[in-house]
Amino acid sequence: MTLSSAARLGPYEILSPLGSGGMGEVYRARDARLERDVAIKVLPESLTKDREALARFEREAKAVAALSHPNILAIFDFGTHGEVVFAVTELLEGVTLRDRLDAGPLPLKQALAFAVQTAKGLSAAHEKGIIHRDLKPENLFVTREGHLKILDFGLAKRTDPEKPGDVTYGPERTVPGTIMGTLGYMSPEQVRGEPVDHRSDIFALGTILYEMLTGGRAFRRDSAAETMVAILVDEPPDLWESTGSVSPALAGIVHHCLEKDANQRFQSARDLVFNLEQVSGGSAEGVFPVAIGRAPSVAVLPFLNFSADPENEFFADGMTEDVIANLSKIRSLKVISRTSVMAFKKREQSLREIGKKLGAATILDGSIRRAGNRVRIVAQLLDAWTDEHLWAETYDRELTDIFAIQTDVALQIAAALRAELSPDERTRIQKKPTSNAGAYQLYLQGRYAYYRATEEGFREAIELFERAIAEDPELSLAHAGLALLYAEIAGRGNAELSPALALAKSKEAVEKALALDNGLGDAHCVAATLMFMGDYDWEGAERELKIALELAPGSAIIYYLYGVLCSSVGRYDDALRLVSRAQELDPLRHKTDFGTELLRSGRYPEALEVARRVVEFEPTFSRGYSVLGWAHVLMGNYDEGLAALERAVTLAPGSTLFRAQLGEAYALAGKAEQARDVLRTLHAMAKERNVSPYHFAYVHAGLGENDEAMDWLEKAYEERAGGIYGIKGSFLFMGLREHPRFKALLKKMNLAGA
């Protein structure tokens, strides 16, 4: 509704229009009673005709009015005049932050001042239980005096775009699953349509501070879909790298605001204010980045083997893994997993490049020189951005002192990074696994063989773990190593062991490991895996995984397997959150797992974007092409999908998984004869090696041969073969979901009601 000059709304006389937007028309007006100029917002008709929304607006307006905070736009009045509903606020002279940003990035001091003021306003509102939900530069106003005010606090959401690319979602009434906010400034939980709390405002402020510092948006992409994926998956370009002027301290604050998991962000705006003021107080360049709010992060590079005997490589790798394992017991630390750090064994990149690729602010670099029973270990902790030495130590000890060295390194790193350490965590780190140096050496050799991930390596690892147990029957680590190894064999298949027998051996080993030491997080993780892979005990498995995370809160594999469990029972949002955390801790291993979970949850366009980025980053990664192919196939793009799946088979010709998936895709694309060629190839391969019944089921399902597919699935169930535990939500068996035998199989697997 448009008002003319001199029109009156009760005691207010309209003077002139100020602007308009999705929340209605805004006018300059005169308050005759108090003889002052005010701003009047006439609310849109859609709001005035919705009694529930109107009542909510009035309640929120009263709550905001009661705040009386210098960084929140003051609301003076709320009323009606005929059919007009209006709100009266203080009149501001100046421009919006968007107007300021249109000219480019702000000076550092100014950006910090605006961020502090915004955080203070949010803190005051959050303490009263009020969240904004649509914080963006358009809703931040800079007065002529340089003060910042938060606008539209608690108002119903906009439904129209303010500018091209600034799409705002959300009806006035908030319901579960509704997307509310402005794309580009929304938190991951808002993108997913989940309920939000004050930490979404903190995420939004992080995006705004990023934009103030760089002049660019943290997650802006070419389309709305790509922007949503970026918010869910991508890390913004590094601030220090992008600007050259933002200190690691301030960069750490911004990225801490932008954590994907709300539990990993600043937990209050008040904490954010404190950290911003620490930086703006003039010490930004001298403050260690992880000491001011962001979770301390460290990557332990593989210890270099300087021994005369190159065979001692296993000992250097063992030292690396044990230090990582000890650090992963500290909840307040982010520790990059072994799989990712091993890619940098040759130190071919600079520390800054390594830190950036791994998402770590600090690097532990070390070397080992072993001669007989003497060992010399040099360790140094460095700032990944500046190469500054934060801590260094040289140890010349007997081999029997290796556990004391590992403990000391972990505790010294925690102290240098100012990480909080609970008494239980300290006790677990200081616990000595064995007093038998020979048994421990055999265990390390077995673990080294296991990581070769070949059948020969597995056989050698079994022998070495068993020899270690013979030396020290109470070496729980060796029992846990056997359990993990047999569980791996059960999942992969093995010419010598059936999956069922491998699972039985794994179960026996893990029970022994936990009987000896119930504090082994990895053992609880294996126990959980066995429960859902072999027993289909989903509740018991989840209990074990929760225990595992309590004992090893920094373990990527535990987060990943917890995500797999959630996905298997249809809890896709939980799965995505957990797998995202696993990827953060092990960025070079779980690249496609997030994409797979997006496929299982039916979010095909997002999975496509994830997979595209994976194969662009690593063009020879077969699994990336598998996810890319299925995203295309499920969207009906058969030519692109088949090309990607064929590429996966070319890159991994020995994988029956990718070959079987290609066969199913051929069938779905109407290429039945090519699908049957794949079946013939799989049968020929089965004469020489183990081929999972699960893989045969793929192709028959694609061909529409449902009974044959069910025959193979029931065989996989009996053998506990392949990924049968993930059958319920598999996008590869969608055509079978209404089949009576499929439903009966789900019931046997305790998945019917999950």
mmCIF file of C-alpha atoms in Angstrom, residues 503-648:
data_model
loop_
_atom_site.group_PDB
_atom_site.id
_atom_site.type_symbol
_atom_site.label_atom_id
_atom_site.label_comp_id
_atom_site.label_asym_id
_atom_site.label_seq_id
_atom_site.Cartn_x
_atom_site.Cartn_y
_atom_site.Cartn_z
ATOM 1 C CA LEU A 503 33.610 -61.617 10.364
ATOM 2 C CA ALA A 504 33.758 -64.442 12.913
ATOM 3 C CA LYS A 505 37.528 -64.081 13.244
ATOM 4 C CA SER A 506 37.191 -60.322 13.546
ATOM 5 C CA LYS A 507 34.589 -60.672 16.279
ATOM 6 C CA GLU A 508 36.795 -63.056 18.266
ATOM 7 C CA ALA A 509 39.748 -60.670 18.012
ATOM 8 C CA VAL A 510 37.833 -57.535 18.959
ATOM 9 C CA GLU A 511 36.266 -59.208 21.985
ATOM 10 C CA LYS A 512 39.748 -60.127 23.176
ATOM 11 C CA ALA A 513 41.048 -56.601 22.534
ATOM 12 C CA LEU A 514 38.239 -54.985 24.528
ATOM 13 C CA ALA A 515 38.561 -57.504 27.343
ATOM 14 C CA LEU A 516 42.203 -56.427 27.679
ATOM 15 C CA ASP A 517 41.604 -52.698 27.232
ATOM 16 C CA ASN A 518 38.086 -51.276 27.101
ATOM 17 C CA GLY A 519 39.519 -47.834 26.359
ATOM 18 C CA LEU A 520 40.502 -48.531 22.745
ATOM 19 C CA GLY A 521 38.364 -46.302 20.549
ATOM 20 C CA ASP A 522 39.364 -48.149 17.379
ATOM 21 C CA ALA A 523 38.328 -51.479 18.894
ATOM 22 C CA HIS A 524 34.890 -50.134 19.813
ATOM 23 C CA CYS A 525 34.639 -48.861 16.248
ATOM 24 C CA VAL A 526 35.392 -52.320 14.853
ATOM 25 C CA ALA A 527 32.896 -53.855 17.285
ATOM 26 C CA ALA A 528 30.241 -51.459 15.990
ATOM 27 C CA THR A 529 31.076 -52.304 12.383
ATOM 28 C CA LEU A 530 30.674 -55.998 13.081
ATOM 29 C CA MET A 531 27.318 -55.364 14.727
ATOM 30 C CA PHE A 532 25.810 -53.707 11.682
ATOM 31 C CA MET A 533 27.747 -55.636 8.997
ATOM 32 C CA GLY A 534 27.221 -59.077 10.439
ATOM 33 C CA ASP A 535 24.481 -58.973 13.080
ATOM 34 C CA TYR A 536 22.347 -56.082 11.766
ATOM 35 C CA ASP A 537 22.220 -54.817 15.339
ATOM 36 C CA TRP A 538 21.807 -51.128 14.545
ATOM 37 C CA GLU A 539 21.101 -49.890 18.078
ATOM 38 C CA GLY A 540 24.024 -51.810 19.547
ATOM 39 C CA ALA A 541 26.310 -50.534 16.813
ATOM 40 C CA GLU A 542 25.311 -46.942 17.484
ATOM 41 C CA ARG A 543 26.027 -47.363 21.186
ATOM 42 C CA GLU A 544 29.516 -48.656 20.372
ATOM 43 C CA LEU A 545 30.186 -45.814 17.947
ATOM 44 C CA LYS A 546 29.225 -43.249 20.574
ATOM 45 C CA ILE A 547 31.659 -44.878 23.000
ATOM 46 C CA ALA A 548 34.331 -44.882 20.273
ATOM 47 C CA LEU A 549 33.866 -41.149 19.686
ATOM 48 C CA GLU A 550 34.126 -40.448 23.396
ATOM 49 C CA LEU A 551 37.467 -42.251 23.449
ATOM 50 C CA ALA A 552 38.795 -40.939 20.122
ATOM 51 C CA PRO A 553 36.832 -37.772 19.265
ATOM 52 C CA GLY A 554 39.265 -36.857 16.493
ATOM 53 C CA SER A 555 39.022 -40.107 14.542
ATOM 54 C CA ALA A 556 37.812 -39.626 10.963
ATOM 55 C CA ILE A 557 37.052 -43.310 10.413
ATOM 56 C CA ILE A 558 34.683 -43.398 13.395
ATOM 57 C CA TYR A 559 32.746 -40.411 12.051
ATOM 58 C CA TYR A 560 32.647 -42.013 8.612
ATOM 59 C CA LEU A 561 31.379 -45.384 9.839
ATOM 60 C CA TYR A 562 28.823 -43.657 12.056
ATOM 61 C CA GLY A 563 27.652 -41.869 8.911
ATOM 62 C CA VAL A 564 27.422 -45.186 7.055
ATOM 63 C CA LEU A 565 25.254 -46.600 9.843
ATOM 64 C CA CYS A 566 22.922 -43.587 9.773
ATOM 65 C CA SER A 567 22.646 -43.782 5.998
ATOM 66 C CA SER A 568 21.884 -47.509 6.157
ATOM 67 C CA VAL A 569 18.846 -46.900 8.368
ATOM 68 C CA GLY A 570 17.663 -43.884 6.374
ATOM 69 C CA ARG A 571 18.931 -41.036 8.586
ATOM 70 C CA TYR A 572 20.451 -39.108 5.709
ATOM 71 C CA ASP A 573 20.836 -35.709 7.382
ATOM 72 C CA ASP A 574 22.793 -37.304 10.214
ATOM 73 C CA ALA A 575 24.853 -39.250 7.687
ATOM 74 C CA LEU A 576 25.746 -36.112 5.742
ATOM 75 C CA ARG A 577 26.749 -34.282 8.907
ATOM 76 C CA LEU A 578 28.963 -37.137 10.121
ATOM 77 C CA VAL A 579 30.598 -37.810 6.760
ATOM 78 C CA SER A 580 31.269 -34.098 6.375
ATOM 79 C CA ARG A 581 33.143 -34.186 9.693
ATOM 80 C CA ALA A 582 35.104 -37.249 8.528
ATOM 81 C CA GLN A 583 36.098 -35.389 5.373
ATOM 82 C CA GLU A 584 37.255 -32.419 7.432
ATOM 83 C CA LEU A 585 39.535 -34.673 9.497
ATOM 84 C CA ASP A 586 40.689 -36.775 6.532
ATOM 85 C CA PRO A 587 40.265 -34.475 3.514
ATOM 86 C CA LEU A 588 42.070 -36.643 0.970
ATOM 87 C CA ARG A 589 40.200 -39.856 1.771
ATOM 88 C CA HIS A 590 36.523 -39.022 2.073
ATOM 89 C CA LYS A 591 36.236 -36.831 -1.016
ATOM 90 C CA THR A 592 33.415 -38.806 -2.598
ATOM 91 C CA ASP A 593 31.706 -40.193 0.489
ATOM 92 C CA PHE A 594 29.718 -36.991 0.884
ATOM 93 C CA GLY A 595 28.611 -37.272 -2.738
ATOM 94 C CA THR A 596 27.525 -40.868 -2.198
ATOM 95 C CA GLU A 597 25.391 -39.846 0.763
ATOM 96 C CA LEU A 598 23.815 -37.083 -1.319
ATOM 97 C CA LEU A 599 22.875 -39.718 -3.924
ATOM 98 C CA ARG A 600 21.345 -41.951 -1.261
ATOM 99 C CA SER A 601 19.295 -39.040 0.057
ATOM 100 C CA GLY A 602 18.001 -38.214 -3.445
ATOM 101 C CA ARG A 603 19.898 -34.926 -3.791
ATOM 102 C CA TYR A 604 21.260 -35.685 -7.250
ATOM 103 C CA PRO A 605 22.187 -32.162 -8.498
ATOM 104 C CA GLU A 606 24.235 -31.548 -5.357
ATOM 105 C CA ALA A 607 25.964 -34.930 -5.714
ATOM 106 C CA LEU A 608 26.755 -34.058 -9.323
ATOM 107 C CA GLU A 609 28.478 -30.827 -8.309
ATOM 108 C CA VAL A 610 30.473 -32.571 -5.586
ATOM 109 C CA ALA A 611 31.635 -35.302 -7.972
ATOM 110 C CA ARG A 612 32.541 -32.808 -10.686
ATOM 111 C CA ARG A 613 34.858 -30.999 -8.316
ATOM 112 C CA VAL A 614 36.396 -34.285 -7.173
ATOM 113 C CA VAL A 615 37.341 -35.444 -10.665
ATOM 114 C CA GLU A 616 38.573 -31.968 -11.600
ATOM 115 C CA PHE A 617 40.854 -32.074 -8.579
ATOM 116 C CA GLU A 618 41.928 -35.696 -9.116
ATOM 117 C CA PRO A 619 41.308 -36.851 -12.735
ATOM 118 C CA THR A 620 42.462 -40.432 -12.063
ATOM 119 C CA PHE A 621 40.201 -41.119 -9.062
ATOM 120 C CA SER A 622 37.914 -43.957 -10.156
ATOM 121 C CA ARG A 623 35.407 -43.619 -7.340
ATOM 122 C CA GLY A 624 34.882 -39.969 -8.176
ATOM 123 C CA TYR A 625 33.803 -40.992 -11.688
ATOM 124 C CA SER A 626 31.484 -43.618 -10.204
ATOM 125 C CA VAL A 627 29.619 -40.992 -8.155
ATOM 126 C CA LEU A 628 29.627 -38.600 -11.115
ATOM 127 C CA GLY A 629 28.234 -41.322 -13.383
ATOM 128 C CA TRP A 630 25.395 -42.266 -11.076
ATOM 129 C CA ALA A 631 24.440 -38.644 -10.460
ATOM 130 C CA HIS A 632 24.029 -38.283 -14.234
ATOM 131 C CA VAL A 633 22.175 -41.600 -14.633
ATOM 132 C CA LEU A 634 19.737 -40.836 -11.826
ATOM 133 C CA MET A 635 19.025 -37.459 -13.422
ATOM 134 C CA GLY A 636 18.356 -39.150 -16.781
ATOM 135 C CA ASN A 637 21.615 -38.045 -18.440
ATOM 136 C CA TYR A 638 22.546 -41.534 -19.654
ATOM 137 C CA ASP A 639 25.252 -40.642 -22.173
ATOM 138 C CA GLU A 640 27.206 -38.569 -19.649
ATOM 139 C CA GLY A 641 26.600 -41.142 -16.927
ATOM 140 C CA LEU A 642 27.809 -44.103 -18.978
ATOM 141 C CA ALA A 643 30.913 -42.199 -20.080
ATOM 142 C CA ALA A 644 31.826 -41.472 -16.453
ATOM 143 C CA LEU A 645 31.188 -45.066 -15.316
ATOM 144 C CA GLU A 646 33.224 -46.437 -18.219
ATOM 145 C CA ARG A 647 36.035 -44.131 -17.114
ATOM 146 C CA ALA A 648 35.807 -45.569 -13.576
#
